[in-house]
mmCIF file of C-alpha atoms in Angstrom:
data_model
loop_
_atom_site.group_PDB
_atom_site.id
_atom_site.type_symbol
_atom_site.label_atom_id
_atom_site.label_comp_id
_atom_site.label_asym_id
_atom_site.label_seq_id
_atom_site.Cartn_x
_atom_site.Cartn_y
_atom_site.Cartn_z
ATOM 1 C CA UNK G 126 -33.270 27.215 116.073
ATOM 2 C CA UNK G 127 -31.487 26.331 112.813
ATOM 3 C CA UNK G 128 -28.342 28.503 112.860
ATOM 4 C CA UNK G 129 -27.570 28.252 109.152
ATOM 5 C CA UNK G 130 -31.140 29.127 108.185
ATOM 6 C CA UNK G 131 -31.323 32.025 110.647
ATOM 7 C CA UNK G 132 -27.930 33.275 109.441
ATOM 8 C CA UNK G 133 -29.124 33.143 105.825
ATOM 9 C CA UNK G 134 -32.319 35.013 106.706
ATOM 10 C CA UNK G 135 -30.398 37.718 108.571
ATOM 11 C CA UNK G 136 -27.915 38.029 105.713
ATOM 12 C CA UNK G 137 -30.800 38.569 103.297
ATOM 13 C CA UNK G 138 -32.413 41.057 105.691
ATOM 14 C CA UNK G 139 -29.216 43.090 106.122
ATOM 15 C CA UNK G 140 -27.615 42.825 102.698
ATOM 16 C CA UNK G 141 -27.652 46.134 100.802
ATOM 17 C CA UNK G 142 -28.597 44.435 97.535
ATOM 18 C CA UNK G 143 -31.777 42.923 99.050
ATOM 19 C CA UNK G 144 -34.980 44.666 98.080
ATOM 20 C CA UNK G 145 -37.172 46.101 100.866
ATOM 21 C CA UNK G 146 -39.711 43.371 100.179
ATOM 22 C CA UNK G 147 -37.042 40.645 100.443
ATOM 23 C CA UNK G 148 -35.864 42.191 103.697
ATOM 24 C CA UNK G 149 -39.362 42.210 105.172
ATOM 25 C CA UNK G 150 -40.026 38.627 104.097
ATOM 26 C CA UNK G 151 -36.687 37.454 105.524
ATOM 27 C CA UNK G 152 -37.352 39.250 108.806
ATOM 28 C CA UNK G 153 -40.862 37.835 109.020
ATOM 29 C CA UNK G 154 -39.484 34.316 108.531
ATOM 30 C CA UNK G 155 -36.744 35.013 111.083
ATOM 31 C CA UNK G 156 -39.339 36.302 113.576
ATOM 32 C CA UNK G 157 -41.419 33.151 113.136
ATOM 33 C CA UNK G 158 -38.306 31.026 113.749
ATOM 34 C CA UNK G 159 -37.523 33.019 116.888
ATOM 35 C CA UNK G 160 -41.094 32.728 118.163
ATOM 36 C CA UNK G 161 -41.033 28.954 117.615
ATOM 37 C CA UNK G 162 -37.769 28.819 119.560
ATOM 38 C CA UNK G 163 -39.264 30.991 122.315
ATOM 39 C CA UNK G 164 -36.833 33.851 121.714
ATOM 40 C CA UNK G 165 -37.284 37.615 121.452
ATOM 41 C CA UNK G 166 -35.275 40.068 119.323
ATOM 42 C CA UNK G 167 -33.555 41.324 122.487
ATOM 43 C CA UNK G 168 -32.295 37.765 123.146
ATOM 44 C CA UNK G 169 -29.923 37.783 120.181
ATOM 45 C CA UNK G 170 -26.877 39.756 119.175
ATOM 46 C CA UNK G 171 -24.972 39.722 115.910
ATOM 47 C CA UNK G 172 -21.305 39.174 116.691
ATOM 48 C CA UNK G 173 -18.145 38.103 114.898
ATOM 49 C CA UNK G 174 -16.881 35.004 116.697
ATOM 50 C CA UNK G 175 -14.126 34.212 114.216
ATOM 51 C CA UNK G 176 -11.384 35.636 116.429
ATOM 52 C CA UNK G 177 -10.008 37.493 113.428
ATOM 53 C CA UNK G 178 -11.963 40.634 114.197
ATOM 54 C CA UNK G 179 -10.397 44.046 113.862
ATOM 55 C CA UNK G 180 -8.997 45.911 116.807
ATOM 56 C CA UNK G 181 -9.121 49.529 117.914
ATOM 57 C CA UNK G 182 -11.008 52.121 115.881
ATOM 58 C CA UNK G 183 -11.911 49.640 113.188
ATOM 59 C CA UNK G 184 -13.420 47.363 115.840
ATOM 60 C CA UNK G 185 -15.416 50.256 117.261
ATOM 61 C CA UNK G 186 -16.675 51.146 113.793
ATOM 62 C CA UNK G 187 -17.761 47.568 113.249
ATOM 63 C CA UNK G 188 -19.409 47.503 116.676
ATOM 64 C CA UNK G 189 -21.323 50.677 115.795
ATOM 65 C CA UNK G 190 -22.301 49.144 112.457
ATOM 66 C CA UNK G 191 -23.437 45.969 114.228
ATOM 67 C CA UNK G 192 -25.466 48.055 116.687
ATOM 68 C CA UNK G 193 -26.978 50.005 113.788
ATOM 69 C CA UNK G 194 -27.877 46.756 112.048
ATOM 70 C CA UNK G 195 -29.401 45.357 115.238
ATOM 71 C CA UNK G 196 -31.471 48.519 115.578
ATOM 72 C CA UNK G 197 -32.494 48.181 111.925
ATOM 73 C CA UNK G 198 -33.475 44.549 112.514
ATOM 74 C CA UNK G 199 -35.495 45.510 115.579
ATOM 75 C CA UNK G 200 -37.228 48.319 113.667
ATOM 76 C CA UNK G 201 -37.985 46.033 110.732
ATOM 77 C CA UNK G 202 -39.208 43.328 113.117
ATOM 78 C CA UNK G 203 -41.585 45.847 114.741
ATOM 79 C CA UNK G 204 -42.743 46.914 111.293
ATOM 80 C CA UNK G 205 -43.369 43.299 110.258
ATOM 81 C CA UNK G 206 -45.281 42.621 113.485
ATOM 82 C CA UNK G 207 -47.380 45.756 112.961
ATOM 83 C CA UNK G 208 -48.139 44.711 109.390
ATOM 84 C CA UNK G 209 -49.033 41.184 110.492
ATOM 85 C CA UNK G 210 -51.314 42.649 113.175
ATOM 86 C CA UNK G 211 -52.928 44.955 110.609
ATOM 87 C CA UNK G 212 -53.468 41.999 108.264
ATOM 88 C CA UNK G 213 -55.083 39.944 111.032
ATOM 89 C CA UNK G 214 -57.340 42.890 111.927
ATOM 90 C CA UNK G 215 -58.243 43.404 108.261
ATOM 91 C CA UNK G 216 -59.066 39.702 108.042
ATOM 92 C CA UNK G 217 -61.356 39.953 111.074
ATOM 93 C CA UNK G 218 -63.017 43.030 109.584
ATOM 94 C CA UNK G 219 -63.501 41.216 106.274
ATOM 95 C CA UNK G 220 -65.173 38.309 108.075
ATOM 96 C CA UNK G 221 -67.445 40.708 109.965
ATOM 97 C CA UNK G 222 -68.338 42.534 106.744
ATOM 98 C CA UNK G 223 -69.061 39.229 104.996
ATOM 99 C CA UNK G 224 -71.417 38.276 107.847
ATOM 100 C CA UNK G 225 -73.163 41.657 107.604
ATOM 101 C CA UNK G 226 -73.501 41.305 103.830
ATOM 102 C CA UNK G 227 -74.925 37.797 104.238
ATOM 103 C CA UNK G 228 -77.452 39.087 106.779
ATOM 104 C CA UNK G 229 -78.465 41.938 104.455
ATOM 105 C CA UNK G 230 -78.821 39.540 101.535
ATOM 106 C CA UNK G 231 -81.066 37.315 103.666
ATOM 107 C CA UNK G 232 -83.181 40.330 104.659
ATOM 108 C CA UNK G 233 -83.490 41.378 101.022
ATOM 109 C CA UNK G 234 -84.502 37.851 100.024
ATOM 110 C CA UNK G 235 -87.182 37.807 102.742
ATOM 111 C CA UNK G 236 -88.470 41.200 101.606
ATOM 112 C CA UNK G 237 -88.560 40.075 97.973
ATOM 113 C CA UNK G 238 -90.447 36.937 98.997
ATOM 114 C CA UNK G 239 -92.913 39.065 100.976
ATOM 115 C CA UNK G 240 -93.272 41.457 98.043
ATOM 116 C CA UNK G 241 -93.941 38.534 95.690
ATOM 117 C CA UNK G 242 -96.480 37.128 98.150
ATOM 118 C CA UNK G 243 -98.154 40.547 98.425
ATOM 119 C CA UNK G 244 -98.253 40.824 94.624
ATOM 120 C CA UNK G 245 -99.922 37.403 94.429
ATOM 121 C CA UNK G 246 -102.490 38.420 97.053
ATOM 122 C CA UNK G 247 -103.180 41.693 95.212
ATOM 123 C CA UNK G 248 -103.635 39.820 91.920
ATOM 124 C CA UNK G 249 -106.009 37.366 93.621
ATOM 125 C CA UNK G 250 -108.021 40.230 95.154
ATOM 126 C CA UNK G 251 -108.178 42.030 91.796
ATOM 127 C CA UNK G 252 -109.376 38.818 90.131
ATOM 128 C CA UNK G 253 -111.987 38.408 92.885
ATOM 129 C CA UNK G 254 -113.131 42.023 92.407
ATOM 130 C CA UNK G 255 -113.336 41.543 88.633
ATOM 131 C CA UNK G 256 -115.404 38.389 89.154
ATOM 132 C CA UNK G 257 -117.733 40.261 91.533
ATOM 133 C CA UNK G 258 -118.034 43.139 89.063
ATOM 134 C CA UNK G 259 -119.004 40.667 86.316
ATOM 135 C CA UNK G 260 -121.492 39.010 88.649
ATOM 136 C CA UNK G 261 -123.021 42.368 89.607
ATOM 137 C CA UNK G 262 -123.225 43.336 85.950
ATOM 138 C CA UNK G 263 -124.869 39.991 85.158
ATOM 139 C CA UNK G 264 -127.357 40.452 88.004
ATOM 140 C CA UNK G 265 -128.162 43.968 86.819
ATOM 141 C CA UNK G 266 -128.770 42.659 83.304
ATOM 142 C CA UNK G 267 -131.052 39.919 84.686
ATOM 143 C CA UNK G 268 -132.867 42.382 86.972
ATOM 144 C CA UNK G 269 -133.470 44.782 84.100
ATOM 145 C CA UNK G 270 -135.196 42.188 81.964
#
C-alpha cells in the first residue's frame, strides 16, 4: 500500500476543514486501497512514530484523540460501505426494472400489432359485407324486373 497516498487520504478524511463529502470520498478511496492490499480497518492504527510525542497527560489526551479519530474512521468506513452496497443494490434494481419495462413494451407492441391486424380483418369483413349487400340489392333489382 502506498504510504504517502494513504497518509494523504487519511489527512483529508480527518482534517476539520474537509467537507463531509471530501471525507467520504477520501475514506472510500482509502478503503479501496486497503482492500487491494488485503487489509481491514482493524489492521491499522494511527500512531505518532516521530519519537517527539508528548508525555503524561498530554500523551493520554492525544491517545484518546487518536482513538476517537480511529473510531470516526471506522464509522465513516462502515457508512461508505453501506452506501456502496446501497448503490450496488439500486443498480441491480434499476437493471431489473429496465428488463421489466422492456418486457412490457414488447407486450404492448404485440398487442398493438394484434389490434392493427384485427382492425384490418374487420375492415376486410365490412368490405365483404358491403359487397354482398350490393350484390343482394343488384339481384333483387334483377329479380323484380
